[in-house]
Structures are given as C-alpha cells and as structure tokens.
Tab-separated table of C-alpha atoms and ligand atoms in Angstrom:
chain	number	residue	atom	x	y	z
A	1	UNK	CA	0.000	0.000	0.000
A	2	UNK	CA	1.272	3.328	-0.698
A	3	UNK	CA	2.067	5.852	2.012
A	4	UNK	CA	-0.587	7.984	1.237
A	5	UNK	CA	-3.265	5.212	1.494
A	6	UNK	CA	-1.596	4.155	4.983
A	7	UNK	CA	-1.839	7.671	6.258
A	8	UNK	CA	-5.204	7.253	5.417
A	9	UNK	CA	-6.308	4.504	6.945
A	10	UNK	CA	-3.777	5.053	9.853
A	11	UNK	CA	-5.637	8.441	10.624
A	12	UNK	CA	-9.421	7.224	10.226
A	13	UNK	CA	-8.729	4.295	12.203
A	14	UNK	CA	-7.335	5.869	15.184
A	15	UNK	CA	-10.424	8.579	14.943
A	16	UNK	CA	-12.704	5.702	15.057
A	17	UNK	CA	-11.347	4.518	18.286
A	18	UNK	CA	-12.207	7.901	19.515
A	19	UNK	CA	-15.568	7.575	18.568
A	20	UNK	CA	-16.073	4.135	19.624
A	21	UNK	CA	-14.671	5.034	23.377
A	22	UNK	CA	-17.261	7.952	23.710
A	23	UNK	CA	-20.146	5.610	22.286
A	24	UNK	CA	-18.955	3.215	24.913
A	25	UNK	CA	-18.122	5.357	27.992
A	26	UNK	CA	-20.660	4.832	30.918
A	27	UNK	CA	-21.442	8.536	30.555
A	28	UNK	CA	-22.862	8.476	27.414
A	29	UNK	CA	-22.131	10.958	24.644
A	30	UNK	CA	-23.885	14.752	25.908
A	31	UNK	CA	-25.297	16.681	23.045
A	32	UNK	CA	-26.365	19.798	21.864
A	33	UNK	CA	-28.312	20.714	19.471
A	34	UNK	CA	-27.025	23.282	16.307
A	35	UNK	CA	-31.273	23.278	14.980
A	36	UNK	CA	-34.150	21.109	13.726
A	37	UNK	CA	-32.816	17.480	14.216
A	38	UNK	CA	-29.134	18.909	14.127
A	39	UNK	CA	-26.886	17.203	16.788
A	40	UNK	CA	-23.493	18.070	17.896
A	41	UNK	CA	-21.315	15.960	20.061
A	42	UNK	CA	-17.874	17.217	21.574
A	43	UNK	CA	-16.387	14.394	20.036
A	44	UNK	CA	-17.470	16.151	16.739
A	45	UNK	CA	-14.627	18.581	17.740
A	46	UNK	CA	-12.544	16.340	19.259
A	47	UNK	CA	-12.181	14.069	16.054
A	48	UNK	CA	-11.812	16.639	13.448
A	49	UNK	CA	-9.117	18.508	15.715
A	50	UNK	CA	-7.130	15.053	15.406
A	51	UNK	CA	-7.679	14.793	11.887
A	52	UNK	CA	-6.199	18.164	11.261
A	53	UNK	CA	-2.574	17.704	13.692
A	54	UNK	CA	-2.502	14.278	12.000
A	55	UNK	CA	-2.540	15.726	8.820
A	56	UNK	CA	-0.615	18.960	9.350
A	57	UNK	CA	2.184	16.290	10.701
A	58	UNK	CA	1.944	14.186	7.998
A	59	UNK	CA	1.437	15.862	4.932
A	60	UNK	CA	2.335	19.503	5.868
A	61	UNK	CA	1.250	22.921	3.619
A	62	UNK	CA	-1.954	20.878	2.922
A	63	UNK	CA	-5.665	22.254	3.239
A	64	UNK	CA	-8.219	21.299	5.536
A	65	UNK	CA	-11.927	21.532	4.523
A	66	UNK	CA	-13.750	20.437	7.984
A	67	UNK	CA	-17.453	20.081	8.618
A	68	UNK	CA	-17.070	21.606	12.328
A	69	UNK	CA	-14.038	24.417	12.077
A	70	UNK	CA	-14.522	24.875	8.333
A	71	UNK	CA	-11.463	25.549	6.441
A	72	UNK	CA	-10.486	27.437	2.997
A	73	UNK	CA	-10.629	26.010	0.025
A	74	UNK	CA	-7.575	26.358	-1.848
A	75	UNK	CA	-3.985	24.975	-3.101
A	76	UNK	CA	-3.852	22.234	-5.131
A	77	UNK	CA	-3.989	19.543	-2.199
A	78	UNK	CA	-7.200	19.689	0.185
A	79	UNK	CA	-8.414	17.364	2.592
A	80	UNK	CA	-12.331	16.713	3.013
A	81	UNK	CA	-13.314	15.828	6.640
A	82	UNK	CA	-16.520	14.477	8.063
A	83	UNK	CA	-15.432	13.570	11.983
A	84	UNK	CA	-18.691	12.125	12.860
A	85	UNK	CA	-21.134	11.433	10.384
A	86	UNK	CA	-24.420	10.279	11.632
A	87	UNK	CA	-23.758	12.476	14.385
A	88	UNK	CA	-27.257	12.281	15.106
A	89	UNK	CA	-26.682	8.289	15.510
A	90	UNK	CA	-23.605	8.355	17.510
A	91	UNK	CA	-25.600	11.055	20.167
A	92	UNK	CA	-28.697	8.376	20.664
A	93	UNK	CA	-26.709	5.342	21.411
A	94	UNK	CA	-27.892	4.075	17.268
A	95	UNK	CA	-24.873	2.345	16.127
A	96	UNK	CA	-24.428	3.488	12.642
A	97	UNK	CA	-21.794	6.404	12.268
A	98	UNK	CA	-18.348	6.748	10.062
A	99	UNK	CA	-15.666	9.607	10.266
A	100	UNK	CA	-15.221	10.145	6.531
A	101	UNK	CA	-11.958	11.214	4.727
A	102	UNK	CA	-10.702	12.290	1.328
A	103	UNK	CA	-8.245	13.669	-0.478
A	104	UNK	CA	-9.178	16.116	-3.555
A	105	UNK	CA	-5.929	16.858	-5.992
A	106	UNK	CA	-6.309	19.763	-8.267
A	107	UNK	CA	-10.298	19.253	-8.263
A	108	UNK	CA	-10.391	15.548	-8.612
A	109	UNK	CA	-10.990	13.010	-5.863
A	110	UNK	CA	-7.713	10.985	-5.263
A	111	UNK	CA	-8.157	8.970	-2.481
A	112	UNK	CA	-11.051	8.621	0.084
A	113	UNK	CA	-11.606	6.207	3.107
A	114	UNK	CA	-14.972	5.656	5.489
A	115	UNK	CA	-14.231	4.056	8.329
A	116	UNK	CA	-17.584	2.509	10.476
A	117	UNK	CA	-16.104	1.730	13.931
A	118	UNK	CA	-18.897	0.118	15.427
A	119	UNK	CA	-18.341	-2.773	13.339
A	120	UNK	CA	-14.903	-2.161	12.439
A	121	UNK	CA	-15.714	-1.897	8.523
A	122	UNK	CA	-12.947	-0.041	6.433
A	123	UNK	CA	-14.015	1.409	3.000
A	124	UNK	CA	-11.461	2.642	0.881
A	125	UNK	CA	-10.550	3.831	-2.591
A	126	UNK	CA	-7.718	5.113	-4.635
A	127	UNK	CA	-8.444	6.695	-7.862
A	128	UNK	CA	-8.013	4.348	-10.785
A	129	UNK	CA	-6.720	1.682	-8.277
A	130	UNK	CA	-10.124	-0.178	-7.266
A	131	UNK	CA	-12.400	0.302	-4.001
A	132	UNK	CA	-11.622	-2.086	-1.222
A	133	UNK	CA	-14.181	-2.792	1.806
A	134	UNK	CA	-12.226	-4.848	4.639
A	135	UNK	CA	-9.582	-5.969	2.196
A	136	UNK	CA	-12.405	-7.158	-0.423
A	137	UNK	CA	-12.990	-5.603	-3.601
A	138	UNK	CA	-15.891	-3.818	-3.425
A	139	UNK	CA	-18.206	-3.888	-6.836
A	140	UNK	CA	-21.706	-2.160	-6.990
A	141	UNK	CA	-25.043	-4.794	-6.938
A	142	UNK	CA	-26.193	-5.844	-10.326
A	143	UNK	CA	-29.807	-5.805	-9.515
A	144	UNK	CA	-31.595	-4.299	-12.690
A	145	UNK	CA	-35.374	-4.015	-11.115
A	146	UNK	CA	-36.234	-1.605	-9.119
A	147	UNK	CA	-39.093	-3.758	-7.228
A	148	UNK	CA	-36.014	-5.315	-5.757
A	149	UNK	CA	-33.960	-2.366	-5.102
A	150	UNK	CA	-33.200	-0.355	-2.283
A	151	UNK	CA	-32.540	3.204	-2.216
A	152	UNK	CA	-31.619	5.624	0.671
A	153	UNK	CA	-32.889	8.985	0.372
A	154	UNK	CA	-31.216	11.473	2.701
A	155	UNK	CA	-32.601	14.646	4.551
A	156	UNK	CA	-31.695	17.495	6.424
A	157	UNK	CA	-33.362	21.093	7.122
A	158	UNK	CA	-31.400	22.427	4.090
A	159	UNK	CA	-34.260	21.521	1.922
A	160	UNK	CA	-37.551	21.628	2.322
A	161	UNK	CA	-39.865	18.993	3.523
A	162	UNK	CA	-41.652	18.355	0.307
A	163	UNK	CA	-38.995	17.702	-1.831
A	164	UNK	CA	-37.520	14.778	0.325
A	165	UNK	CA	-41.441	13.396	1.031
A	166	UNK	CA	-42.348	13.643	-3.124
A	167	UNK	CA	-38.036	12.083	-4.352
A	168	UNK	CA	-39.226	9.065	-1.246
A	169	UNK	CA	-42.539	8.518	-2.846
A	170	UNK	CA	-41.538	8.518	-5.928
A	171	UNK	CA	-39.064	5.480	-5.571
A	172	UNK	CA	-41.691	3.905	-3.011
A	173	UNK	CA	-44.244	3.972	-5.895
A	174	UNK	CA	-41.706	2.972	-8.046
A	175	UNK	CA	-41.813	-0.835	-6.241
A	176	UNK	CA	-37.966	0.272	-3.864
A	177	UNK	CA	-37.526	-0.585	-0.680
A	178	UNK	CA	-37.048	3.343	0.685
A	179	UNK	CA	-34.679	3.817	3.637
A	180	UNK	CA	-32.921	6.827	5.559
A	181	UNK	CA	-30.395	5.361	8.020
A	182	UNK	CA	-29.063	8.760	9.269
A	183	UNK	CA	-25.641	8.675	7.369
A	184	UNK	CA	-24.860	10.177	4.444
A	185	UNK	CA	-21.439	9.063	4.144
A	186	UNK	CA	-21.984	5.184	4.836
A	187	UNK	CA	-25.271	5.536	2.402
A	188	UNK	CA	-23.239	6.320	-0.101
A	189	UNK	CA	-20.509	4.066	1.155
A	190	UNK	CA	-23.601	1.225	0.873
A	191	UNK	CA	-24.083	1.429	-2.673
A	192	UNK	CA	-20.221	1.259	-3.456
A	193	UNK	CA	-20.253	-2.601	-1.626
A	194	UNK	CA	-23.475	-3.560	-3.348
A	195	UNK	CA	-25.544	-3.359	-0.089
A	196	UNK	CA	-28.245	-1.107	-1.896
A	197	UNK	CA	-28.723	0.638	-5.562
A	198	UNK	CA	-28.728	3.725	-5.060
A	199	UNK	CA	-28.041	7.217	-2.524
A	200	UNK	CA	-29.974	10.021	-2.901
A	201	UNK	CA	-30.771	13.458	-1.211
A	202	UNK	CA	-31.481	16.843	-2.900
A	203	UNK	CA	-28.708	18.390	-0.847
A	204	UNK	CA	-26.037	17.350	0.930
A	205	UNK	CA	-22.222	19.044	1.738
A	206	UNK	CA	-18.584	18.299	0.502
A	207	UNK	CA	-17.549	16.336	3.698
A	208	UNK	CA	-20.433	14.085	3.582
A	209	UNK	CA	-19.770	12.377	0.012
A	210	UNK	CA	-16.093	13.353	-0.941
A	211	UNK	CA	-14.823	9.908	0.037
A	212	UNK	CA	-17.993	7.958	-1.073
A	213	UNK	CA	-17.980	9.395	-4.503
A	214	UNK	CA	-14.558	7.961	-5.188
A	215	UNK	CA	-15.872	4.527	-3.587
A	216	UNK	CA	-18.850	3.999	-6.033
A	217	UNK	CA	-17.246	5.644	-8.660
A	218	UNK	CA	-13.899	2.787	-8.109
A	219	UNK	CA	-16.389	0.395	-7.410
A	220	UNK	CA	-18.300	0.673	-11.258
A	221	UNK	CA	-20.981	2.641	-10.234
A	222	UNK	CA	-22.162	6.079	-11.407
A	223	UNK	CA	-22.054	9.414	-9.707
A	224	UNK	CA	-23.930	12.847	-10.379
A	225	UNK	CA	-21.363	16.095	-11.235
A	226	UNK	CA	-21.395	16.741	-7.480
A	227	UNK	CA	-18.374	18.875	-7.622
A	228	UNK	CA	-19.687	21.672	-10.410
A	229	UNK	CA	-21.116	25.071	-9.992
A	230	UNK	CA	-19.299	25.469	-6.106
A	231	UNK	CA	-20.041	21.889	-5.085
A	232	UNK	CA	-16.771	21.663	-2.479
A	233	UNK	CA	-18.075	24.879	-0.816
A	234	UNK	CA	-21.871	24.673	-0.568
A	235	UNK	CA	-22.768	21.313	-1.331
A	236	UNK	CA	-25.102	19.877	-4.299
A	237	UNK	CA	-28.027	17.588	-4.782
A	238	UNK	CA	-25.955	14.078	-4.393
A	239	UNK	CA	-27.121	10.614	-6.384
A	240	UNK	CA	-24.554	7.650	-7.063
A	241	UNK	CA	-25.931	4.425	-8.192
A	242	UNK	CA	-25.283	0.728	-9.618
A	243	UNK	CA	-24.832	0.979	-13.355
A	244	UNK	CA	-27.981	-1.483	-13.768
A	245	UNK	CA	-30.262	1.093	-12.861
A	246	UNK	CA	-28.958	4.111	-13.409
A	247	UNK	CA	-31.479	5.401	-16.041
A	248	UNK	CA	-34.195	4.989	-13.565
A	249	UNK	CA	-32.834	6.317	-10.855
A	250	UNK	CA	-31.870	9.724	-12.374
A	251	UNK	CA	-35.112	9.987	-14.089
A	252	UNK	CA	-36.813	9.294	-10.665
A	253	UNK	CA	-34.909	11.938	-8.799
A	254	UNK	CA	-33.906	14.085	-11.498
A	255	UNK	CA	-30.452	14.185	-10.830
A	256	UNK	CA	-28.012	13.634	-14.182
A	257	UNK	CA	-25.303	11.532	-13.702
A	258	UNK	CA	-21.649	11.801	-15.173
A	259	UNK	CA	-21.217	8.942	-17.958
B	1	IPD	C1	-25.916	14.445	8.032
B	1	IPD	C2	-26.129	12.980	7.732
B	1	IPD	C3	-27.484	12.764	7.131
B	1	IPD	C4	-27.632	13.531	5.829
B	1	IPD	C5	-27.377	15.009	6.079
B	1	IPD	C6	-26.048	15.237	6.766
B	1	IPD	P1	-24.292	14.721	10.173
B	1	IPD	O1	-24.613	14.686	8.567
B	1	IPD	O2	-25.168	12.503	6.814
B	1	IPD	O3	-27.700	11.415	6.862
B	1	IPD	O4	-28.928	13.322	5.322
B	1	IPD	O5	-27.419	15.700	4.857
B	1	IPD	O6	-25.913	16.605	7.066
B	1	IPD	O7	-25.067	15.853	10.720
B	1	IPD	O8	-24.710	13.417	10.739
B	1	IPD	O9	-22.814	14.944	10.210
B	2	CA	CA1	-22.165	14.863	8.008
C-alpha cells in the first residue's frame, strides 16, 4: 500500500477509536443541538481537531476543509473531513456512524476512506486503483429491477420537507424498498459494496460524500457532477448508483449523472 493510502487509513482508524470510546463510555455521549434534528457531540470537535494535527504532521502545507471548524478552500492539495457522520446516531446510542476522509488533488478526488467503527468496517478507494471494503474488492449490486432495489434517500433542514417526502414517494411507488439510516457518508458508502442501488438526497455538503464518490465511482458505479457550480463549498443535490439502474434512478430523482 502506498504511504498515502496508509496515512489514510492510519488516521481514520485511530479517529474511530475515539468515537467508539465515547459511544462506549458509561457517561454516554452529551449533546447539543445546532437546529431542527441537528446534533453536535464534543467528540465532533474532538475528532476533526485530530484529523487536522494528524494531517498537518503528515502531509504539511496541505488544506483542511472540515465540517465543524470549516477551512479554505484552496492549493492544489485539500483534505475533506466528516469527523462524525451520523452524528445524530452516535448522540442516541444508534450504532451506525463513520468519520469520513478524502483527499481532492487539483479538483479531482484521489483517495477517500470511510471508516464505520462500530463494526470495524474499512471502505477505501484510490483513484483508478479499485475500491476495497475490509480488504475485499468492493463492486456495486447488479440488480436491474427496481421492485427489488433499495434506495436511501437522505434529509436534512437544508431543503424543504416536500422535496424529500415527493423524491421518497416517488421510488416507493416505483416498487424500492425506501430507507434513511441517518448517514450520508456510509449511504453512499452502501451502494459502493453492493448493499443497496442507489443514494440520494437533494442536498447534501462536501464532507459528507467526498470519500464515497470515489468509492462507487472505483467500485463501477455512477455518480452525479457533485463537484460543479461550487459543489466543495456549498454542497449539491448528491445521487450515485449501480450501473444497472442508473437510467431509472436519475429519471426518478432528477439528478443527471456523469457517464
Ligand atoms: C448528516 C447525515 C445525514 C444527511 C445530512 C447530513 P451529520 O450529517 O449525513 O444522513 O442526510 O445531509 O448533514 O449531521 O450526521 O454529520
Ligand atoms: Ca455529516
């Protein structure tokens, strides 16, 4: 493995054990809330503040785009961070929460890595090099019918409620099995090791689908032009799929994908 990819995995491992002690800890995880369904952990903090010595150490002069301290966006080297996502999860005692990680070079995703400490499930991806889930090579489902598909719509208060209730009842009318697990990043992640078809949500930022792009996209799936018109700054609508069903899921939410 190259040292890049064990930096990677180096640095998202050791956050997950963070997160993993505070999930554990007798004292459970205190929150507060940012708005509307919006948690916020101090391990939130705590995580990302890692991330960033780890990677000012290792790979010094580098940028840091962070969900909680921000960061600018430019240079031709910039690191994408998620510390907790499924925050929301990791705050009510749900197990189901990654720290998410990637690496963009000169615009273009070149390495990305989800890490699910809970059940200790490593999801990684170099560009042109394959997308590996616990050592296995991850490829996306080849289910073709979507009365046997699963999708995962996302949603936050960035959108309004109607246009997550009509993209869900669409795909529920549609014969899918509809979920929302409360992670963007492992949603994504999902559909890269074949678990569902497709991830969807009308908006969603940078740090939640930098590293989960690369995975489906390594992993033969398809992925929307998430990174045009400002994407790294203020987020896009987000949609990767299997290849089988691509057509109908971009018709369905009305999200174009890249070829
Ligand atoms: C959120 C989750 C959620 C997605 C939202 C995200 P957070 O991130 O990924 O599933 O639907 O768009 O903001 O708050 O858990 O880090
Ligand atoms: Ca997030």
């Amino acid at each position: 493995m190259t040292e890049l990819m064990t930096s990677i995995e180096q640095i998202v491992r050791a956050a997950g054990d963070m997160m993993r002690t505070a999930f554990n800890a007798p004292d459970r995880p205190a929150y507060s809330m940012k708005g509307q369904q919006d948690y916020l952990t101090v391990t939130d903090g705590a995580v990302e503040q890692f991330v960033r010595e780890q990677i000012a150490r290792r790979f010094p002069g580098d940028g840091v785009l962070g969900e909680e301290a921000g960061g600018l966006v430019e240079g031709p080297r910039l690191w994408i961070v998620d510390p907790i996502d499924g925050t929301a999860n990791f705050a009510r005692q749900i197990p189901h929460f990654c720290i998410s990680l990637g690496l963009m070079v000169d615009g273009v995703m070149e390495a990305g890595a989800i890490y699910e400490p809970m059940h200790d499930e490593l999801y990684i991806a170099q560009r042109g090099q394959g997308a590996w889930l616990n050592g296995r090579r991850m490829r996306v489902s080849t289910i073709a019918d979507l009365k046997a598909s699963t999708v995962e719509v996302g949603w936050s208060t960035r959108i309004p409620l109607d246009t997550y209730l009509d993209m869900a009842g669409k795909a529920a009318r549609a014969g899918c099995s509809v979920r929302r697990a409360g992670s963007g990043s492992l949603g994504v992640a999902y559909v890269a090791a074949g678990r569902t078809e497709a991830y969807a949500e009308a908006h969603i930022n940078a740090w939640d689908v930098a590293a989960g792009l690369l995975l489906v996209a390594e992993a033969g799936g398809r992925i929307n032009d998430f990174w045009a018109n400002g994407g790294v700054r203020s987020g896009n609508p987000v949609l990767v799929t299997n290849a089988a069903l691509a057509q109908e899921f971009s018709a369905m939410t009305g999200i174009g994908l890249l070829p």
